[in-house]
Short mmCIF file of C-alpha atoms in Angstrom, two decimals:
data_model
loop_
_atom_site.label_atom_id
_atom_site.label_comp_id
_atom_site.label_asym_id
_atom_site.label_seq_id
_atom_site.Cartn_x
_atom_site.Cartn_y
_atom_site.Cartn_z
CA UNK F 1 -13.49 -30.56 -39.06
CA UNK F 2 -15.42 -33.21 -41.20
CA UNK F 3 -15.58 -33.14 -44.62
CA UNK F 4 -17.72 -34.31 -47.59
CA UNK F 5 -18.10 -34.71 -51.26
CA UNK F 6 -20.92 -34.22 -53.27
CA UNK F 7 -21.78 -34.50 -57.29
CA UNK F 8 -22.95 -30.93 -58.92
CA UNK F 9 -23.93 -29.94 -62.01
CA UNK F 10 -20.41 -27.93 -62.19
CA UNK F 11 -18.31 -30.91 -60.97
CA UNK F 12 -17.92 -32.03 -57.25
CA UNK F 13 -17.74 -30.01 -54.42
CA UNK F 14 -16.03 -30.43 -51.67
CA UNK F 15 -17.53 -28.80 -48.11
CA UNK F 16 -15.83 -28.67 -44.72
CA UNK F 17 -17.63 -27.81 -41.63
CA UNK F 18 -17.81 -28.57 -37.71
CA UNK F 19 -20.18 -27.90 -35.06
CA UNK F 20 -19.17 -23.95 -35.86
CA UNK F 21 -20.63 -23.73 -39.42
CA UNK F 22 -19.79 -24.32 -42.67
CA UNK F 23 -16.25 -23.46 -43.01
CA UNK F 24 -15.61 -24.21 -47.03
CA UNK F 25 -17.04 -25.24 -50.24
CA UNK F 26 -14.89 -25.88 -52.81
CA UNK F 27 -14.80 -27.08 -56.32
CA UNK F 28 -12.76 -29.58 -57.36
CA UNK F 29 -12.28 -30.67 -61.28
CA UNK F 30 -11.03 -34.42 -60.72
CA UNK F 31 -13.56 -37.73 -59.91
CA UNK F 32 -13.84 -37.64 -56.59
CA UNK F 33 -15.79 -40.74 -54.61
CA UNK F 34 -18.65 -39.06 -53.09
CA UNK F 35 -19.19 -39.13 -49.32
CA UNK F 36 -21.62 -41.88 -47.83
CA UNK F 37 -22.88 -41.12 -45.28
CA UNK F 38 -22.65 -37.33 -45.14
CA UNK F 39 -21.13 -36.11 -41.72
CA UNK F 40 -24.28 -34.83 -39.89
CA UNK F 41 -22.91 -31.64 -39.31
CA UNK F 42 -22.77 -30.76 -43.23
CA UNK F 43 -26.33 -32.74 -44.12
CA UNK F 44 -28.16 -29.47 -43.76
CA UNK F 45 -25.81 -27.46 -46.75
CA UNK F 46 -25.59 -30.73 -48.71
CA UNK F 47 -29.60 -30.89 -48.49
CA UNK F 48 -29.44 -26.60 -49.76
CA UNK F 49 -27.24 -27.44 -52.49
CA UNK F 50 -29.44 -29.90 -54.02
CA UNK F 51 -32.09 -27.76 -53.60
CA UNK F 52 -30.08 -24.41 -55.18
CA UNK F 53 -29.39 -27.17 -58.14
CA UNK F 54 -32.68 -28.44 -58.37
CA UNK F 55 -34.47 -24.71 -58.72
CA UNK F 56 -36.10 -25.13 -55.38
CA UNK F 57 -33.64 -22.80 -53.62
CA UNK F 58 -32.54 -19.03 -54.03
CA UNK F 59 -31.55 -18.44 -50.30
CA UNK F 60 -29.54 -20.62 -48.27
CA UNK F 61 -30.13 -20.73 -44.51
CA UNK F 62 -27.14 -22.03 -42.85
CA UNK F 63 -24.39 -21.06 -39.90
CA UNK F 64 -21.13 -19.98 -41.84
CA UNK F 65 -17.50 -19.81 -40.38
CA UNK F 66 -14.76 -19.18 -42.82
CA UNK F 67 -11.57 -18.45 -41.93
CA UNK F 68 -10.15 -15.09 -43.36
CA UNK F 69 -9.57 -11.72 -42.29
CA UNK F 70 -11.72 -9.29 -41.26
CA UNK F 71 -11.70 -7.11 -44.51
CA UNK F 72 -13.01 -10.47 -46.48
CA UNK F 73 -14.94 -11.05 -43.67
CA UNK F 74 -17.11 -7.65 -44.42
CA UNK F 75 -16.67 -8.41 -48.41
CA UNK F 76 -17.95 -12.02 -48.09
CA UNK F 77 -20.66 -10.70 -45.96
CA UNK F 78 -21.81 -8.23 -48.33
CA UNK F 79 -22.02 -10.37 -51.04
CA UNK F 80 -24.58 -12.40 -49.23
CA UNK F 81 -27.00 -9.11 -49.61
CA UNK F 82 -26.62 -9.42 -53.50
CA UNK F 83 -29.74 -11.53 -54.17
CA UNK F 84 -30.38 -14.34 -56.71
CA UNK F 85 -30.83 -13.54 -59.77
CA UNK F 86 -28.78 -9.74 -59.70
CA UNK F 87 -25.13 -8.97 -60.60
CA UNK F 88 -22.86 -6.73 -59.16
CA UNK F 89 -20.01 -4.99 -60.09
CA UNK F 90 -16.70 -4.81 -57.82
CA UNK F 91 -17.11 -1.06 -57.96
CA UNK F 92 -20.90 -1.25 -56.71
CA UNK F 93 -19.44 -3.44 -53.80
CA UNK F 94 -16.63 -1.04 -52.95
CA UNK F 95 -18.85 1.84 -52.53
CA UNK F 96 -21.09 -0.15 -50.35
CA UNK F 97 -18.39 -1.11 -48.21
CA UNK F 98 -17.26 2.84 -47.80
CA UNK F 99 -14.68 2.55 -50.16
CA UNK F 100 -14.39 3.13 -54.00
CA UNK F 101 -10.48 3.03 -54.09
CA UNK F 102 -10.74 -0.19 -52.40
CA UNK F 103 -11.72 -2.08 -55.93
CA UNK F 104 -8.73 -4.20 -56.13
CA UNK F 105 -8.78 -5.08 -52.55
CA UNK F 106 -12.59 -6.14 -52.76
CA UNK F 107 -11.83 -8.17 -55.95
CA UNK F 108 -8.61 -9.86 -54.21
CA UNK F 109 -11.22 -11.03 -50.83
CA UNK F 110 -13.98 -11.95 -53.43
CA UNK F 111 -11.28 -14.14 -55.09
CA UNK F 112 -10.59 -15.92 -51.56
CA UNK F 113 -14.02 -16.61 -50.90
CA UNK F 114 -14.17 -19.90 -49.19
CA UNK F 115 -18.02 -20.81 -49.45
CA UNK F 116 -18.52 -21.56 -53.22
CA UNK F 117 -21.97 -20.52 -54.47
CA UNK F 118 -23.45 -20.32 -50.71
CA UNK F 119 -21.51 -16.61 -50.49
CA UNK F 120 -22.39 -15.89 -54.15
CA UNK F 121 -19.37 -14.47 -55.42
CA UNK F 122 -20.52 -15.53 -58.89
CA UNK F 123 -22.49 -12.44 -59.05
CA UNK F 124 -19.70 -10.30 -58.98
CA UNK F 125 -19.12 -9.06 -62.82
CA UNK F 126 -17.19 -6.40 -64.62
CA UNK F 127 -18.54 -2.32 -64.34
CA UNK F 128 -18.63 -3.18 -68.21
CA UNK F 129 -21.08 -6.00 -67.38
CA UNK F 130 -18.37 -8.64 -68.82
CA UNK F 131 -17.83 -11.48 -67.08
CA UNK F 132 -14.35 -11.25 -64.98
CA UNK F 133 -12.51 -13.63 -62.78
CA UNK F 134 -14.11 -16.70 -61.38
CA UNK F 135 -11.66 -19.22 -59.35
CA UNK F 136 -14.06 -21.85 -61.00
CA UNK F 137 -13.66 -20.49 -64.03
CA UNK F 138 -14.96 -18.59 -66.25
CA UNK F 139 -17.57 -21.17 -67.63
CA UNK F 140 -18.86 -21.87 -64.27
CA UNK F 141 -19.33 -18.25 -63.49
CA UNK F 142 -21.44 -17.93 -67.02
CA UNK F 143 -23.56 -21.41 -66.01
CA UNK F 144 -23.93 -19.89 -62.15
CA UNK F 145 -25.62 -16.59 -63.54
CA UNK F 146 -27.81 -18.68 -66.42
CA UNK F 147 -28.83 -21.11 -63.44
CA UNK F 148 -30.19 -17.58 -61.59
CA UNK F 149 -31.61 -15.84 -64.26
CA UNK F 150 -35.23 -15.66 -64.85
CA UNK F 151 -35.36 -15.99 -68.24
CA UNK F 152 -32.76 -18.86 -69.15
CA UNK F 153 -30.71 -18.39 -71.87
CA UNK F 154 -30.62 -21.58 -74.62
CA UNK F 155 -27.42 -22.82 -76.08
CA UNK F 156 -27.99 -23.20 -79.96
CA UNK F 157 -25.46 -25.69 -80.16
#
């Protein structure tokens, strides 16, 4: 498995990968060297996640291979069908996995997702439309969905 670390706008990331697909990307809040050279088999999602950062991106294109079980599996791989710029709520994604007493569960696998912002778990919100749970954090989350909106909020201060 090779590794990498790469500067973001939400601090650096951290993705792990192999001949098999990505298998992680994950945030990390302390400085971090960044990786020079990046291993060729993780140039292609370091090249996406520029581009998702620099605007030029909405959809990534990549091989994926996180480790998990086959319930967060079928989660992880519905969330890739919510598309940029849309929310969700966890009940929306329950029902669409066959399930609406399966909320909790769905929200538990969405808080294991391995592949930060490439299985866009960030769109998951609240039924309320509040912003709820985010393993990067709440401010993340809210700079994630401002990043994909069309019309881009401003901060007054």
């Amino acid at each position: 498995m090779e590794s990498a670390f790469i500067h973001t706008p939400l601090g650096i990331a951290k993705l792990e990968g192999d001949e098999m697909g990505l298998a992680s990307v994950t945030l990390w809040d302390e400085e971090i060297k960044t990786t020079t050279p990046i291993p060729e088999v993780l140039e292609d999602a370091v090249y996406q996640l520029q581009e998702y950062f620099n605007d030029q991106r909405q959809v990534f294109s990549l091989t994926l291979n996180p480790e998990g079980t086959d319930f967060q599996k079928r989660v992880w791989s519905e969330l890739l069908k919510v598309p940029y710029g849309k929310t969700i709520s966890y009940l929306e994604l329950s029902q669409k996995l066959g399930d609406v007493k399966a909320v909790r569960a769905v929200a538990a696998a969405n808080g294991k997702n391995p592949l930060w912002i490439i299985v866009p778990c960030h769109r998951v919100i609240g039924s309320d439309g509040s912003l709820t749970g985010y393993a990067g954090g709440l401010h993340r989350k809210k700079w994630l969905l401002n990043h994909e909106s069309p019309a881009k909020q401003q901060s007054l201060f």
